[in-house]
Coordinates of N, CA and C in Angstrom, one line a residue:
M137 N -7.2 4.8 3.9 CA -7.5 4.0 2.8 C -8.3 2.8 2.5
G138 N -8.8 2.6 3.2 CA -9.6 1.3 3.7 C -10.9 1.7 3.0
A139 N -11.3 2.9 3.7 CA -12.7 3.7 3.0 C -12.8 3.8 1.6
S140 N -11.5 4.4 1.1 CA -11.0 4.7 -0.3 C -11.5 3.2 -1.3
A141 N -10.9 2.2 -0.8 CA -10.7 0.9 -1.4 C -12.1 0.4 -1.0
L142 N -13.1 0.8 -0.1 CA -14.6 0.2 -0.3 C -15.7 0.9 -1.2
V143 N -15.1 2.3 -1.0 CA -15.8 3.0 -2.2 C -15.5 2.9 -3.4
S144 N -14.5 2.7 -3.9 CA -14.0 2.0 -5.3 C -14.8 0.9 -5.8
L145 N -14.6 0.0 -4.6 CA -15.0 -1.4 -5.0 C -16.6 -1.8 -5.1
S146 N -17.4 -0.8 -4.4 CA -18.7 -0.7 -4.1 C -19.2 0.0 -5.4
L147 N -18.5 0.8 -5.8 CA -19.1 1.7 -6.9 C -18.7 0.8 -8.4
D148 N -17.8 -0.1 -8.2 CA -17.2 -1.0 -9.3 C -18.5 -2.1 -9.5
D149 N -19.0 -2.3 -8.3 CA -20.0 -3.6 -8.3 C -19.0 -5.0 -7.9
W150 N -17.9 -4.5 -7.7 CA -17.1 -5.7 -7.4 C -17.2 -7.1 -6.9
E151 N -17.0 -8.3 -7.2 CA -17.3 -9.1 -6.8 C -18.0 -9.5 -5.6
T152 N -17.8 -10.2 -4.3 CA -18.8 -10.2 -3.8 C -18.5 -9.6 -2.3
P153 N -19.6 -9.3 -1.5 CA -19.4 -8.3 -0.1 C -18.1 -9.2 0.7
A154 N -18.1 -10.4 0.4 CA -16.9 -10.7 1.6 C -15.5 -10.5 1.0
K155 N -15.3 -10.8 -0.4 CA -14.0 -10.5 -1.0 C -13.9 -8.8 -0.8
I156 N -15.1 -7.9 -1.0 CA -14.9 -6.9 -0.9 C -14.2 -6.2 0.5
R157 N -14.9 -7.1 1.6 CA -14.3 -6.6 2.9 C -13.2 -7.3 3.3
I158 N -12.2 -8.4 2.7 CA -10.9 -8.6 2.4 C -10.2 -7.6 2.1
V159 N -10.4 -6.8 0.8 CA -9.6 -6.1 0.4 C -9.4 -4.5 1.0
T160 N -11.0 -4.3 1.4 CA -10.9 -3.1 2.3 C -9.9 -3.1 3.5
A161 N -9.9 -4.1 4.4 CA -9.7 -4.6 5.5 C -7.6 -4.5 5.2
L162 N -7.3 -5.2 4.1 CA -5.9 -5.3 3.5 C -5.5 -3.9 3.5
F163 N -6.4 -2.9 2.6 CA -6.0 -1.6 2.6 C -5.7 -0.7 3.5
A164 N -6.6 -0.9 4.7 CA -6.8 -0.4 6.1 C -5.6 -0.7 7.0
V165 N -5.8 -1.6 7.0 CA -4.4 -2.6 7.7 C -3.1 -1.9 7.5
G166 N -2.7 -2.2 5.9 CA -1.5 -1.5 5.4 C -1.5 -0.2 5.7
A167 N -2.7 0.9 5.3 CA -2.5 2.1 5.7 C -1.9 2.6 7.4
A168 N -2.8 1.9 8.3 CA -2.6 2.2 9.6 C -1.0 1.6 9.8
L169 N -0.3 0.7 9.5 CA 0.9 0.3 9.5 C 2.1 0.9 8.7
A170 N 1.5 1.8 7.5 CA 2.6 2.5 7.1 C 2.4 4.1 7.4
F171 N 1.2 4.5 8.1 CA 1.3 5.9 8.6 C 2.9 6.4 9.6
P172 N 2.8 5.5 10.6 CA 4.0 5.8 11.6 C 5.0 5.8 10.5
I173 N 5.5 5.0 10.0 CA 6.6 4.9 9.2 C 7.0 6.1 7.9
G174 N 5.7 6.6 7.4 CA 5.3 7.6 6.3 C 5.8 9.0 7.3
L175 N 5.1 9.0 8.6 CA 5.2 10.3 9.2 C 6.6 10.2 9.8
F176 N 7.3 9.3 10.3 CA 8.9 9.5 10.8 C 9.8 9.6 9.3
A177 N 9.5 9.3 8.2 CA 10.1 9.5 7.0 C 10.1 10.8 6.7
A178 N 9.0 11.5 6.8 CA 8.4 12.6 6.4 C 9.3 13.9 7.6
R179 N 9.3 13.4 8.6 CA 9.8 14.7 9.8 C 11.2 14.5 9.6
L180 N 12.0 13.4 9.0 CA 13.1 13.4 8.6 C 13.7 14.3 7.8
V181 N 12.9 14.3 6.6 CA 13.0 15.0 5.6 C 13.1 16.7 5.5
S182 N 12.0 16.7 6.4 CA 11.3 18.1 6.5 C 11.9 19.1 7.7
Q183 N 12.9 18.5 8.5 CA 13.2 19.2 9.8 C 13.3 20.8 9.5
G184 N 12.9 21.5 10.2 CA 13.1 22.9 10.0 C 13.0 23.5 8.7
R185 N 12.4 22.9 7.9 CA 12.1 23.7 6.3 C 10.6 24.4 6.4
R186 N 10.3 24.9 5.4 CA 9.5 25.7 5.1 C 7.8 25.0 4.8
W187 N 7.1 25.5 4.8 CA 5.5 24.7 5.3 C 5.5 23.9 3.9
E188 N 5.9 24.9 2.4 CA 5.6 24.3 1.5 C 6.4 22.8 1.5
V189 N 7.8 22.5 2.0 CA 8.6 21.2 1.8 C 8.5 20.6 3.0
A190 N 7.6 20.8 4.0 CA 7.2 19.7 4.9 C 5.8 19.3 4.3
F191 N 4.9 19.7 3.7 CA 4.0 19.3 2.9 C 4.2 18.3 2.0
A192 N 5.4 18.5 1.0 CA 5.7 17.7 -0.3 C 6.3 16.4 0.6
A193 N 7.3 16.5 1.7 CA 8.3 16.0 2.2 C 6.6 14.6 3.0
A194 N 5.8 15.1 3.5 CA 4.4 14.4 3.9 C 3.8 13.8 3.2
F195 N 3.5 14.2 1.9 CA 2.8 13.8 0.4 C 3.3 12.6 0.3
V196 N 4.5 13.1 -0.3 CA 5.7 11.7 -0.7 C 5.7 10.4 0.1
C197 N 6.2 10.9 1.6 CA 6.4 9.8 2.3 C 5.2 9.0 2.8
L198 N 4.5 10.0 2.9 CA 3.1 8.9 3.2 C 2.6 8.3 2.2
A199 N 2.7 8.3 1.2 CA 2.1 7.8 -0.3 C 2.9 6.7 -0.2
A200 N 4.6 6.7 -0.3 CA 5.4 5.8 -0.6 C 5.2 5.0 0.5
A201 N 5.0 4.9 1.6 CA 4.9 4.2 2.6 C 3.6 3.3 2.7
T202 N 2.7 3.9 2.4 CA 1.2 3.3 2.2 C 1.3 2.3 1.2
V203 N 1.6 2.6 0.1 CA 1.6 2.2 -1.2 C 2.9 0.8 -0.8
G204 N 3.9 1.0 -0.4 CA 4.9 0.1 -0.2 C 4.4 -0.9 0.8
V205 N 3.6 -0.7 2.2 CA 3.5 -1.4 3.2 C 2.3 -2.5 2.5
T206 N 1.1 -1.6 2.1 CA 0.0 -2.3 1.7 C 0.4 -3.3 0.5
A207 N 1.5 -3.1 -0.6 CA 1.6 -4.0 -1.7 C 2.5 -5.0 -0.9
G208 N 3.2 -4.9 0.3 CA 3.9 -5.8 0.8 C 3.0 -7.2 1.5
L209 N 2.0 -6.2 1.7 CA 0.8 -7.1 2.4 C 0.1 -8.2 1.4
F210 N 0.3 -7.3 0.2 CA -0.9 -8.1 -0.7 C 0.0 -9.3 -1.3
A211 N 1.3 -9.0 -1.5 CA 2.4 -9.9 -1.6 C 2.6 -11.1 -0.8
L212 N 2.3 -10.9 0.5 CA 2.5 -11.8 1.3 C 1.0 -12.9 1.4
Q213 N 0.2 -12.2 1.0 CA -1.3 -12.8 0.7 C -1.1 -13.9 -0.4
Y214 N -0.9 -12.7 -1.3 CA -0.5 -13.9 -3.1 C 0.6 -15.0 -2.5
R215 N 1.6 -14.6 -2.2 CA 2.3 -15.6 -1.8 C 2.1 -16.8 -0.8
S216 N 1.3 -16.7 0.2 CA 0.8 -17.8 0.8 C -0.2 -18.4 -0.1
Y217 N -1.0 -18.1 -1.0 CA -1.7 -18.9 -2.0 C -1.3 -19.6 -2.8
Y218 N -0.1 -19.4 -3.5 CA 0.6 -19.8 -4.3 C 1.6 -20.7 -3.7
A219 N 2.0 -20.7 -2.5 CA 2.8 -21.7 -1.8 C 2.7 -23.3 -1.5
E220 N 1.7 -23.5 -1.8 CA 1.4 -25.1 -2.1 C 1.8 -25.3 -2.9
W221 N 2.0 -25.0 -4.1 CA 2.5 -25.2 -5.2 C 4.2 -25.3 -5.6
H222 N 4.6 -24.4 -4.6 CA 5.9 -24.1 -4.7 C 7.0 -25.6 -4.2
A223 N 8.2 -25.5 -4.6 CA 9.4 -26.7 -4.0 C 9.3 -26.5 -2.9
P224 N 9.9 -27.5 -2.1 CA 10.5 -27.6 -0.9 C 10.9 -26.5 -0.3
A225 N 10.7 -25.9 0.8 CA 11.6 -24.6 1.2 C 13.0 -24.4 1.3
F226 N 13.4 -23.5 0.7 CA 14.9 -22.9 1.1 C 15.4 -23.9 0.1
T227 N 15.0 -24.5 -1.0 CA 15.9 -25.0 -2.0 C 15.7 -23.8 -3.4
H228 N 16.8 -24.4 -3.7 CA 17.2 -23.1 -5.2 C 15.9 -23.1 -5.6
T229 N 15.1 -23.6 -6.3 CA 14.0 -23.6 -7.2 C 13.2 -22.8 -6.1
W230 N 12.9 -22.9 -4.7 CA 11.8 -22.7 -4.3 C 12.5 -20.8 -4.3
V231 N 13.6 -20.7 -4.0 CA 14.1 -19.4 -4.0 C 13.4 -18.6 -5.3
L232 N 13.9 -19.3 -6.1 CA 13.7 -18.4 -7.5 C 12.0 -18.6 -7.5
Q233 N 10.9 -19.3 -6.8 CA 9.8 -19.3 -6.9 C 9.1 -18.2 -6.2
F234 N 10.1 -17.7 -4.7 CA 9.5 -17.2 -3.8 C 9.8 -15.5 -4.5
I235 N 11.3 -15.3 -5.2 CA 11.5 -13.9 -5.8 C 10.5 -13.6 -6.8
F236 N 10.1 -14.7 -7.9 CA 9.3 -14.3 -9.1 C 7.6 -14.2 -8.6
T237 N 7.3 -14.9 -7.8 CA 6.1 -15.1 -7.2 C 5.9 -13.5 -6.4
T238 N 7.0 -13.0 -5.7 CA 6.7 -11.8 -4.9 C 6.6 -10.5 -6.0
L239 N 7.6 -10.9 -7.1 CA 7.8 -9.7 -8.0 C 6.1 -9.4 -8.6
I240 N 5.9 -10.7 -9.0 CA 4.6 -10.6 -9.9 C 3.4 -9.8 -9.0
A241 N 3.4 -10.5 -8.0 CA 2.3 -9.9 -6.9 C 2.6 -8.3 -6.9
L242 N 3.9 -7.8 -6.7 CA 3.7 -6.2 -6.5 C 3.5 -5.5 -7.7
Y243 N 3.5 -6.5 -9.1 CA 3.4 -5.9 -10.4 C 2.0 -6.1 -10.3
Q244 N 1.1 -6.7 -10.0 CA -0.3 -7.0 -9.8 C -1.0 -5.6 -8.7
F245 N -0.4 -5.9 -7.7 CA -0.7 -4.5 -6.9 C -0.7 -3.4 -7.8
V246 N 0.3 -3.1 -8.3 CA 0.5 -1.9 -9.2 C -0.6 -1.7 -10.0
V247 N -0.5 -2.6 -10.9 CA -1.6 -2.5 -12.3 C -2.9 -2.7 -11.3
L248 N -3.5 -3.1 -10.6 CA -4.7 -3.3 -10.2 C -5.3 -2.6 -8.8
G249 N -4.0 -2.6 -7.8 CA -4.3 -1.8 -6.5 C -4.6 -0.4 -6.4
I250 N -3.4 0.2 -7.1 CA -3.0 1.5 -7.1 C -4.5 2.4 -7.2
R251 N -5.3 1.9 -8.1 CA -6.8 2.8 -8.8 C -7.5 2.6 -7.4
L252 N -7.3 1.8 -6.7 CA -8.3 1.7 -5.3 C -7.8 2.8 -4.3
Y253 N -6.9 3.6 -4.4 CA -6.6 4.7 -3.8 C -7.3 6.1 -3.9
F254 N -8.0 6.1 -5.6 CA -8.4 7.3 -6.3 C -10.1 7.1 -6.0
P255 N -11.1 8.5 -5.6 CA -10.2 9.7 -5.2 C -10.1 9.8 -3.8
V256 N -10.7 9.1 -3.1 CA -10.7 9.4 -1.6 C -9.5 9.1 -1.0
G257 N -8.6 8.3 -1.2 CA -7.6 8.0 -0.7 C -6.5 9.3 -0.9
F258 N -6.4 10.0 -2.1 CA -5.7 11.2 -2.8 C -6.5 12.5 -2.1
I259 N -7.6 12.4 -1.7 CA -7.7 13.4 -1.1 C -7.6 13.6 0.7
A260 N -7.4 12.4 1.0 CA -7.2 11.8 2.6 C -5.6 12.1 2.4
L261 N -4.6 11.8 1.5 CA -3.4 12.3 1.3 C -2.8 13.3 1.5
F262 N -3.5 14.2 0.6 CA -3.7 15.5 0.7 C -4.0 16.3 2.3
A263 N -4.8 15.9 2.5 CA -5.5 16.5 4.1 C -4.3 15.7 5.1
A264 N -3.6 15.0 5.1 CA -2.4 14.3 6.0 C -1.5 15.5 5.9
G265 N -1.1 15.7 4.4 CA 0.0 16.5 4.3 C -0.1 17.9 4.7
V266 N -1.3 18.4 4.5 CA -1.6 19.6 5.3 C -1.4 19.9 6.5
W267 N -1.9 18.7 7.0 CA -2.1 18.5 8.8 C -0.3 18.7 9.6
F268 N 0.0 17.5 8.3 CA 2.0 17.2 8.9 C 2.5 18.9 8.8
A269 N 2.1 19.6 7.6 CA 2.8 20.8 7.4 C 2.6 21.9 8.4
R270 N 1.2 21.9 8.7 CA 0.6 23.0 9.8 C 1.5 22.4 11.4
Q271 N 1.4 21.2 11.4 CA 2.4 20.8 12.6 C 3.6 20.9 12.8
Q272 N 4.5 21.4 11.7 CA 5.7 21.5 11.5 C 6.2 23.0 11.7
R273 N 5.0 23.9 11.8 CA 5.7 25.4 12.1 C 6.2 25.7 13.5

């Protein structure tokens, strides 16, 4: 997934090389952390079922885990940037700011970040689904 982000950002001639490296690392770490989670969920869903079900389970679970974990990391980074302008910790205002900052970060990731998974990430996800389904036979 890091390679997918790198290819997408490089083709778009996006920002500076340093910022491209940061986004690439974010996507790579997100995918690395999400892979065991997605694999575990896929195994739970596809226990003893046919090849097609195992493929679909792997495809959906790996995709959801990868997007979810990467979006969470993005939200943490986003939140840490805006934290200096927020109210003192654990106050009512801080809780509201925390919730809405996190929701805005997740929205921005969906709008701006999902496109970085295409086309390389989609191909990798398809290959991982096939690999998983073959292992389940």
